[in-house]
Amino acid sequence: PANLGMLGGGQLGRFFVAAAHELGYKVWVLDPDPRSPAGLIADRHLVAGYDDYPALDELAQACTAISTEFENVPAATLDYLAKFVLVRPSAAAVSVCQNRIAEKNFLRQHGLPIADFIAVTGEADLRSAAPGLFPAILKVARFGYDGKGQAVVDGREQAIAAFQHFQGETCVLEQKLALGSEISVVLARDEDGRMKSFPAVENSHRKGILDVSLVPARAPSGLRSRAAELAEKIADGLGYIGTLAVEFFVVDGELVVNEMAPRPHNSGHFTLDACLTSQYEQQVRALCGLPLGDPRAHSAAAMVNLLGDLWYENGPAGPRYREPDWSQLHAFAGLKLHLYGKHHARHGRKMGHFTVVDDDPQQARERALAARAAIGIVDAS
Ligand code: ATP
Ligand code: MG
Ligand code: MG
């Protein structure tokens, strides 16, 4: 059987490996962490960095096609691999999504709605920023995730202080919008440009990290289908092959594109349990040139992220580490638990998730929030 390659060994890679196995493929994973979640279940785990060329050579020789789950794989690595083996999505598409300036310029050029922004390479850019841009968010252009590398700034002086705090790293300064809600669309696009979109998801965050996702999003159906149209326009513009996620803000009932992720997405976990084909299976299919699967959702769903915080409890001698008692979750109807096999919990680390499915979205949401409370996540959104 053919070997597929996966750059990155996190939970998104782990679900890819499982999906690939079900379709009869073997998977080689490259990740520097010897206990990476995907590496643990892969057929071969190359424990090496993303710029370790002997390891890349080995991967390219062993595999017929390679994809990625880690957003920050160097574009040079993807370009290098592409000389020897199919790489999907392409280095060009991935690099647009890796840099907020390239991403926003791409979106603007393709006529997509985005928040006002400026690129910031020095303090002078902040001094000359239009006053109307504030209040704003300063975001590092590269390597930010889960809200890291971001600061809300009310005015110019705060922006300059934040920029110094980020040690002068290239940033974008974008207008802070009054968000009605946040939604995302995950889709798959094949080599002939055919696309299948999953239903739009409504996302709420805690401390900058995705907390709860609801499907279908509680937004008018016109808005949901418009989000899918915009996501498809982006995928076309990128010439994208594979699974792509697009995050949107809803502001005054209108869509604004926030950012893209060139891979399956945390908000698309529900597809494992509520759709005919998961976002991971679509990634396998697109990578292998197979017809894309039916993305239809057979249920509504609510997904809850399980962060490492939950593993810590306050004892008399301060916080201590203890794995929660999962058995309580299984009393909730339609609940599916997925733990990622991570070797060590940390605050903010994504350790697992669960999805509750139901015919009725409101029921799915209420049961998910009750299950969440039962294991001690209290500040329900
Ligand atoms: P991810 O983990 O999704 O990759 P990230 O670190 O790339 O996150 P963003 O998606 O840019 O960060 O922002 C994180 C969150 O901060 C958003 O989901 C939203 O709640 C809030 N946010 C970001 N930009 C804005 C904005 N311009 N106006 C208001 N809120 C914003
Ligand atoms: Mg991001
Ligand atoms: Mg985001």
Coordinates of C-alpha atoms and ligand atoms in Angstrom, one line a residue:
P1 CA 0.0 0.0 0.0
A2 CA 1.0 3.6 -0.6
N3 CA 2.6 5.6 2.2
L4 CA 1.3 9.1 2.9
G5 CA 3.4 11.7 4.7
M6 CA 2.3 14.1 7.4
L7 CA 4.3 17.1 8.5
G8 CA 3.4 17.6 12.1
G9 CA 2.4 15.2 14.8
G10 CA -0.4 17.0 16.8
Q11 CA -4.0 15.9 17.2
L12 CA -4.9 17.1 13.7
G13 CA -2.3 14.8 12.3
R14 CA -3.4 12.0 14.6
F15 CA -7.0 12.1 13.2
F16 CA -5.5 12.2 9.7
V17 CA -3.5 9.1 10.4
A18 CA -6.6 7.3 11.7
A19 CA -8.6 8.4 8.6
A20 CA -5.8 7.3 6.3
H21 CA -5.6 3.9 8.0
E22 CA -9.3 3.4 7.5
L23 CA -8.9 4.0 3.8
G24 CA -6.0 1.5 3.6
Y25 CA -3.0 3.8 3.6
K26 CA 0.1 3.8 5.8
V27 CA 1.3 7.1 7.2
W28 CA 4.8 8.4 8.0
V29 CA 4.8 11.3 10.4
L30 CA 7.6 13.9 10.8
D31 CA 7.6 15.7 14.1
P32 CA 10.5 16.6 16.5
D33 CA 8.6 15.3 19.6
P34 CA 9.2 11.6 20.0
R35 CA 5.8 11.3 21.8
S36 CA 3.7 13.4 19.4
P37 CA 0.1 12.2 19.3
A38 CA 0.2 11.4 15.6
G39 CA 3.6 9.8 15.8
L40 CA 2.4 7.4 18.4
I41 CA -0.1 5.8 16.0
A42 CA 1.8 6.3 12.7
D43 CA 3.4 3.5 10.8
R44 CA 6.7 5.3 11.0
H45 CA 7.6 8.3 13.0
L46 CA 10.6 10.4 11.9
V47 CA 11.7 12.3 14.9
A48 CA 13.2 15.3 13.3
G49 CA 12.8 19.0 12.8
Y50 CA 11.0 20.5 9.8
D51 CA 14.3 21.6 8.3
D52 CA 16.2 18.4 8.8
Y53 CA 17.0 17.6 5.1
P54 CA 18.2 14.0 5.5
A55 CA 14.8 13.3 7.3
L56 CA 12.9 15.1 4.5
D57 CA 14.8 13.0 1.9
E58 CA 13.7 9.8 3.7
L59 CA 10.1 11.0 3.9
A60 CA 10.1 12.0 0.2
Q61 CA 11.5 8.6 -0.9
A62 CA 9.0 6.7 1.2
C63 CA 5.8 8.6 0.4
T64 CA 3.7 9.2 -2.7
A65 CA 2.1 12.3 -1.3
I66 CA 2.6 14.6 1.7
S67 CA 0.3 17.0 3.6
T68 CA 0.6 19.1 6.7
E69 CA -1.2 19.7 9.9
F70 CA 1.2 22.2 11.3
E71 CA 0.6 25.7 10.0
N72 CA 4.2 26.9 10.5
V73 CA 6.1 24.3 8.4
P74 CA 8.7 26.4 6.6
A75 CA 7.6 27.1 3.0
A76 CA 11.2 26.1 2.0
T77 CA 10.5 22.6 3.4
L78 CA 7.3 22.3 1.3
D79 CA 9.1 23.6 -1.8
Y80 CA 11.9 21.1 -1.3
L81 CA 9.6 18.1 -0.8
A82 CA 7.6 19.2 -3.9
K83 CA 10.6 18.5 -6.1
F84 CA 10.3 14.8 -5.3
V85 CA 6.8 14.1 -4.3
L86 CA 3.2 15.5 -4.4
V87 CA 2.7 18.1 -1.7
R88 CA -0.8 19.3 -1.0
P89 CA -1.7 22.1 -0.1
S90 CA 1.1 23.8 -2.1
A91 CA 3.9 25.8 -0.4
A92 CA 2.5 28.9 -2.1
A93 CA -1.0 28.4 -0.6
V94 CA 0.4 27.6 2.8
S95 CA 2.7 30.6 2.9
V96 CA -0.2 33.0 2.3
C97 CA -1.9 31.6 5.4
Q98 CA 1.3 31.7 7.4
N99 CA 1.8 35.5 7.3
R100 CA -1.0 37.8 8.3
I101 CA 0.2 40.5 5.9
A102 CA 0.3 38.2 2.9
E103 CA -3.0 36.8 4.0
K104 CA -4.7 40.1 4.3
N105 CA -3.3 41.4 1.0
F106 CA -4.5 38.2 -0.7
L107 CA -8.0 38.7 0.8
R108 CA -8.2 42.3 -0.2
Q109 CA -7.0 41.6 -3.7
H110 CA -9.7 39.0 -4.1
G111 CA -12.4 41.4 -2.9
L112 CA -13.1 39.7 0.4
P113 CA -14.3 41.8 3.3
I114 CA -11.6 42.2 6.0
A115 CA -11.0 44.5 9.0
D116 CA -9.0 47.7 8.2
F117 CA -5.4 47.1 8.9
I118 CA -1.8 48.3 8.3
A119 CA 1.4 46.4 8.2
V120 CA 3.8 47.4 11.0
T121 CA 7.5 46.9 10.4
G122 CA 8.7 49.8 12.6
E123 CA 7.4 52.3 15.2
A124 CA 7.0 54.9 12.4
D125 CA 4.1 52.8 11.0
L126 CA 2.3 53.1 14.3
R127 CA 3.0 56.9 14.6
S128 CA 1.4 57.5 11.2
A129 CA -1.5 55.1 11.7
A130 CA -4.9 56.7 11.0
P131 CA -6.6 57.6 14.3
G132 CA -9.7 55.8 13.0
L133 CA -7.9 52.5 13.3
F134 CA -8.1 52.6 17.1
P135 CA -9.1 50.8 19.3
A136 CA -7.1 48.1 17.5
I137 CA -5.4 44.7 17.9
L138 CA -1.7 44.4 17.3
K139 CA -0.9 40.9 16.1
V140 CA 2.5 39.5 15.2
A141 CA 2.5 38.6 11.5
R142 CA 3.9 35.1 11.9
F143 CA 3.6 32.2 14.3
G144 CA 0.7 33.5 16.4
Y145 CA -2.0 31.0 17.5
D146 CA -4.6 30.6 20.2
G147 CA -4.5 34.4 20.7
K148 CA -0.7 34.4 21.4
G149 CA 1.3 37.3 20.1
Q150 CA -1.7 39.7 20.2
A151 CA -2.5 42.8 22.2
V152 CA -5.6 45.0 22.3
V153 CA -4.5 48.6 22.1
D154 CA -6.6 51.7 22.7
G155 CA -4.3 54.2 21.1
R156 CA -0.9 54.9 19.5
E157 CA 1.2 54.9 22.7
Q158 CA -0.2 51.5 23.8
A159 CA 0.4 50.2 20.3
I160 CA 4.0 51.3 20.4
A161 CA 4.5 49.7 23.9
A162 CA 3.0 46.5 22.6
F163 CA 5.2 46.5 19.5
Q164 CA 8.3 46.9 21.7
H165 CA 7.0 44.1 23.9
F166 CA 6.9 41.9 20.7
Q167 CA 10.6 43.0 20.2
G168 CA 9.9 44.8 17.0
E169 CA 8.7 41.7 15.2
T170 CA 6.7 42.5 12.1
C171 CA 3.0 42.9 13.0
V172 CA -0.3 43.9 11.6
L173 CA -2.4 46.5 13.4
E174 CA -6.1 45.8 12.7
Q175 CA -9.2 47.6 13.8
K176 CA -10.9 46.0 16.8
L177 CA -14.4 45.1 15.7
A178 CA -17.6 44.7 17.7
L179 CA -18.1 41.0 17.1
G180 CA -21.7 39.8 17.1
S181 CA -20.4 36.2 16.8
E182 CA -17.7 34.2 15.2
I183 CA -18.2 31.4 12.6
S184 CA -16.0 29.2 10.6
V185 CA -16.3 27.2 7.4
V186 CA -14.2 24.1 6.7
L187 CA -14.1 22.8 3.1
A188 CA -12.2 20.5 0.9
R189 CA -11.1 21.2 -2.6
D190 CA -9.8 18.6 -5.0
E191 CA -7.2 18.8 -7.8
D192 CA -10.0 19.6 -10.4
G193 CA -11.3 22.5 -8.3
R194 CA -14.4 20.7 -7.0
M195 CA -15.3 21.7 -3.5
K196 CA -17.3 20.3 -0.6
S197 CA -18.1 22.6 2.3
F198 CA -19.1 21.5 5.8
P199 CA -21.9 23.4 7.5
A200 CA -20.9 26.7 9.1
V201 CA -19.8 26.4 12.8
E202 CA -20.4 29.0 15.5
N203 CA -17.4 29.4 17.8
S204 CA -16.9 30.8 21.2
H205 CA -13.4 31.4 22.8
R206 CA -12.0 31.5 26.3
K207 CA -8.7 33.2 27.0
G208 CA -8.1 33.4 23.2
I209 CA -8.6 29.6 22.7
L210 CA -11.5 27.9 21.0
D211 CA -13.8 26.7 23.7
V212 CA -17.2 25.6 22.3
S213 CA -18.3 25.1 18.6
L214 CA -22.0 24.8 17.6
V215 CA -23.3 23.3 14.4
P216 CA -25.3 24.6 12.6
A217 CA -24.2 28.1 13.6
R218 CA -27.0 30.2 15.1
A219 CA -27.0 32.6 12.2
P220 CA -29.5 33.2 9.4
S221 CA -29.2 30.5 6.7
G222 CA -28.4 33.2 4.2
L223 CA -25.4 34.3 6.2
R224 CA -24.2 30.7 6.6
S225 CA -24.4 30.0 2.9
R226 CA -22.7 33.3 2.1
A227 CA -19.8 32.2 4.4
A228 CA -19.5 29.0 2.4
E229 CA -19.4 31.0 -0.8
L230 CA -16.6 33.3 0.5
A231 CA -14.6 30.3 1.8
E232 CA -14.9 28.7 -1.6
K233 CA -13.8 31.9 -3.3
I234 CA -10.7 31.9 -1.1
A235 CA -9.9 28.2 -1.8
D236 CA -10.3 28.9 -5.6
G237 CA -8.0 32.0 -5.3
L238 CA -5.4 30.0 -3.6
G239 CA -5.7 27.1 -6.0
Y240 CA -6.0 25.1 -2.9
I241 CA -5.9 21.3 -2.7
G242 CA -6.9 19.7 0.6
T243 CA -8.8 20.7 3.7
L244 CA -9.0 24.5 4.4
A245 CA -10.6 26.4 7.3
V246 CA -11.8 30.0 7.1
E247 CA -12.6 32.0 10.2
F248 CA -15.2 34.8 10.0
F249 CA -16.4 37.5 12.3
V250 CA -20.1 38.6 12.1
V251 CA -20.2 42.3 12.6
D252 CA -23.6 44.1 12.3
G253 CA -25.0 41.0 10.5
E254 CA -22.2 41.1 7.9
L255 CA -19.3 38.7 7.4
V256 CA -15.7 39.8 7.8
V257 CA -12.9 37.3 7.1
N258 CA -10.6 36.9 10.1
E259 CA -8.0 34.3 8.9
M260 CA -7.4 31.0 7.2
A261 CA -5.8 27.8 8.4
P262 CA -4.3 25.6 5.6
R263 CA -5.3 22.3 7.3
P264 CA -8.2 20.7 9.2
H265 CA -9.3 23.0 12.0
N266 CA -10.2 22.6 15.7
S267 CA -13.7 23.9 14.9
G268 CA -14.1 21.0 12.4
H269 CA -13.7 18.2 14.9
F270 CA -17.5 17.8 14.9
T271 CA -17.2 16.3 11.4
L272 CA -15.8 13.1 13.0
D273 CA -19.1 12.4 14.7
A274 CA -21.8 14.4 12.9
C275 CA -20.9 14.1 9.2
L276 CA -20.8 11.4 6.6
T277 CA -17.2 12.3 5.9
S278 CA -14.8 13.9 8.3
Q279 CA -12.5 16.9 7.5
Y280 CA -9.6 14.4 8.0
E281 CA -11.0 11.9 5.5
Q282 CA -11.4 14.8 3.0
Q283 CA -7.8 15.7 3.6
V284 CA -6.8 12.1 2.7
R285 CA -9.1 12.0 -0.3
A286 CA -7.8 15.3 -1.7
L287 CA -4.2 14.3 -1.1
C288 CA -4.7 11.0 -2.9
G289 CA -6.7 12.4 -5.8
L290 CA -9.8 10.4 -4.8
P291 CA -13.3 11.9 -5.2
L292 CA -14.2 14.0 -2.2
G293 CA -16.7 12.5 0.3
D294 CA -20.2 13.6 1.1
P295 CA -19.8 16.3 3.8
R296 CA -23.5 16.3 4.9
A297 CA -24.2 16.6 8.6
H298 CA -26.6 13.9 9.8
S299 CA -27.0 15.7 13.2
A300 CA -26.6 19.0 14.9
A301 CA -23.5 19.0 17.1
A302 CA -21.8 20.9 20.0
M303 CA -18.1 20.4 20.5
V304 CA -16.2 21.2 23.7
N305 CA -12.4 21.5 23.8
L306 CA -10.7 19.9 26.8
L307 CA -7.7 22.0 27.8
G308 CA -4.9 21.1 30.1
D309 CA -6.2 23.4 32.8
L310 CA -8.7 20.7 33.6
W311 CA -5.9 18.4 34.7
Y312 CA -4.9 20.7 37.6
E313 CA -6.8 20.9 40.8
N314 CA -6.2 22.9 43.9
G315 CA -5.0 20.8 46.9
P316 CA -3.9 22.1 50.3
A317 CA -0.4 22.2 49.0
G318 CA -1.3 24.2 45.9
P319 CA -2.3 23.0 42.4
R320 CA -1.7 19.4 41.6
Y321 CA -1.9 17.3 38.5
R322 CA -4.7 14.8 38.2
E323 CA -6.5 13.4 35.1
P324 CA -10.2 14.1 35.3
D325 CA -12.7 11.2 35.7
W326 CA -14.0 10.8 32.2
S327 CA -16.5 8.1 33.1
Q328 CA -19.1 10.8 34.1
L329 CA -19.2 12.0 30.5
H330 CA -20.5 8.7 29.1
A331 CA -23.8 9.2 30.9
F332 CA -24.7 11.9 28.5
A333 CA -26.6 10.7 25.4
G334 CA -24.9 11.2 22.1
L335 CA -21.6 12.3 23.6
K336 CA -18.4 11.1 21.9
L337 CA -15.1 11.6 23.8
H338 CA -11.8 12.0 21.9
L339 CA -8.5 12.1 23.9
Y340 CA -5.3 12.8 22.0
G341 CA -2.8 10.7 24.0
K342 CA -0.7 13.7 24.9
H343 CA 2.0 12.7 27.4
H344 CA 1.8 15.8 29.6
A345 CA -0.9 18.3 30.4
R346 CA -0.1 22.0 30.4
H347 CA -2.4 25.0 31.0
G348 CA -4.0 26.0 27.7
R349 CA -2.8 22.7 26.0
K350 CA -5.5 20.9 23.9
M351 CA -5.7 17.5 25.5
G352 CA -8.9 16.3 23.9
H353 CA -12.5 17.2 23.0
F354 CA -16.0 15.8 23.1
T355 CA -18.9 16.3 20.7
V356 CA -22.5 15.9 21.6
V357 CA -24.8 15.1 18.6
D358 CA -28.6 15.5 18.6
D359 CA -31.3 16.1 16.0
D360 CA -32.0 19.4 17.8
P361 CA -29.1 22.0 18.0
Q362 CA -30.4 23.5 21.2
Q363 CA -30.5 20.1 22.8
A364 CA -26.9 19.3 21.7
R365 CA -25.7 22.6 23.1
E366 CA -27.5 22.2 26.4
R367 CA -26.2 18.6 26.9
A368 CA -22.7 19.6 26.0
L369 CA -22.7 22.4 28.5
A370 CA -24.1 20.1 31.2
A371 CA -21.4 17.6 30.4
R372 CA -18.8 20.3 30.6
A373 CA -20.1 21.4 34.0
A374 CA -20.1 17.8 35.2
I375 CA -16.3 17.5 34.7
G376 CA -15.7 20.9 36.3
I377 CA -15.6 23.4 33.4
V378 CA -17.8 26.0 35.0
D379 CA -17.8 29.3 33.1
A380 CA -20.0 28.1 30.3
S381 CA -20.3 30.4 27.3
Ligands
ATP1 P1 -6.2 30.7 16.1 O1 -5.9 29.9 17.3 O2 -7.6 30.7 15.7 O3 -5.2 30.6 15.0 P2 -5.0 33.4 16.4 O4 -4.0 33.4 17.5 O5 -4.5 33.2 15.0 O6 -6.0 32.2 16.7 P3 -7.0 35.3 15.7 O7 -7.9 34.3 15.2 O8 -6.5 36.4 14.9 O9 -5.8 34.7 16.5 O10 -7.7 36.0 17.0 C1 -8.1 35.3 18.1 C2 -9.4 35.8 18.6 O11 -9.3 37.2 19.0 C3 -10.5 35.8 17.6 O12 -11.2 34.6 17.5 C4 -11.4 36.9 18.1 O13 -12.2 36.4 19.2 C5 -10.5 37.9 18.7 N1 -10.1 38.9 17.6 C6 -9.1 38.8 16.7 N2 -9.1 39.9 15.9 C7 -10.1 40.7 16.3 C8 -10.6 41.9 15.8 N3 -10.1 42.6 14.7 N4 -11.7 42.5 16.4 C9 -12.2 41.9 17.5 N5 -11.8 40.7 18.0 C10 -10.8 40.1 17.4
MG2 MG -4.6 31.8 13.6
MG3 MG -8.1 32.4 14.7

